[in-house]
CSV table of C-alpha atoms in Angstrom, one decimal:
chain,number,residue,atom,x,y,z
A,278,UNK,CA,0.8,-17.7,-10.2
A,279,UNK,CA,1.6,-17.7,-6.5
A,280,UNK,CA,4.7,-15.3,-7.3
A,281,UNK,CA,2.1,-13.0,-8.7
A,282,UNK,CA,-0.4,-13.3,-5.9
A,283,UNK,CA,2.5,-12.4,-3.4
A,284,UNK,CA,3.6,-9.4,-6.0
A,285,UNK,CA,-0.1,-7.9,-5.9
A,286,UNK,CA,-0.3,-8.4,-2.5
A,287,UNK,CA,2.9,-6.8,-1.5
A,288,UNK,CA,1.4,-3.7,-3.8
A,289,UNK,CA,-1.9,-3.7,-2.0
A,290,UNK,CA,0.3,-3.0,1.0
A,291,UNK,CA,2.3,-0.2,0.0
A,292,UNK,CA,-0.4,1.5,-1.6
A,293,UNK,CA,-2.6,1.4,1.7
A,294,UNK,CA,0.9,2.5,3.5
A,295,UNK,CA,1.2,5.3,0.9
A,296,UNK,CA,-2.5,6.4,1.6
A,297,UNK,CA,-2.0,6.3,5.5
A,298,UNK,CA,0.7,8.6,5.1
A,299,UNK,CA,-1.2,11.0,2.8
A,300,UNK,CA,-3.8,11.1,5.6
A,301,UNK,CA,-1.5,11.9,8.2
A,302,UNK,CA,0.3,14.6,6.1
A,303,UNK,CA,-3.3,16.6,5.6
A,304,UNK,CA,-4.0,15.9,9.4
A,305,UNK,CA,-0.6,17.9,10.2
């Protein structure tokens, strides 16, 4: 269970990283 918790997590954070960077791209 704590495996998965650190998995979601981990995918939280990369797609929050993936959205910043779509954001910047239609800033530019």
């Amino acid at each position: 269970m704590i495996k998965a918790l650190c998995w979601n997590a981990r995918s939280i954070n990369t797609q929050s990283s993936l959205e910043r960077l779509q954001t910047l791209k239609k800033m530019h």
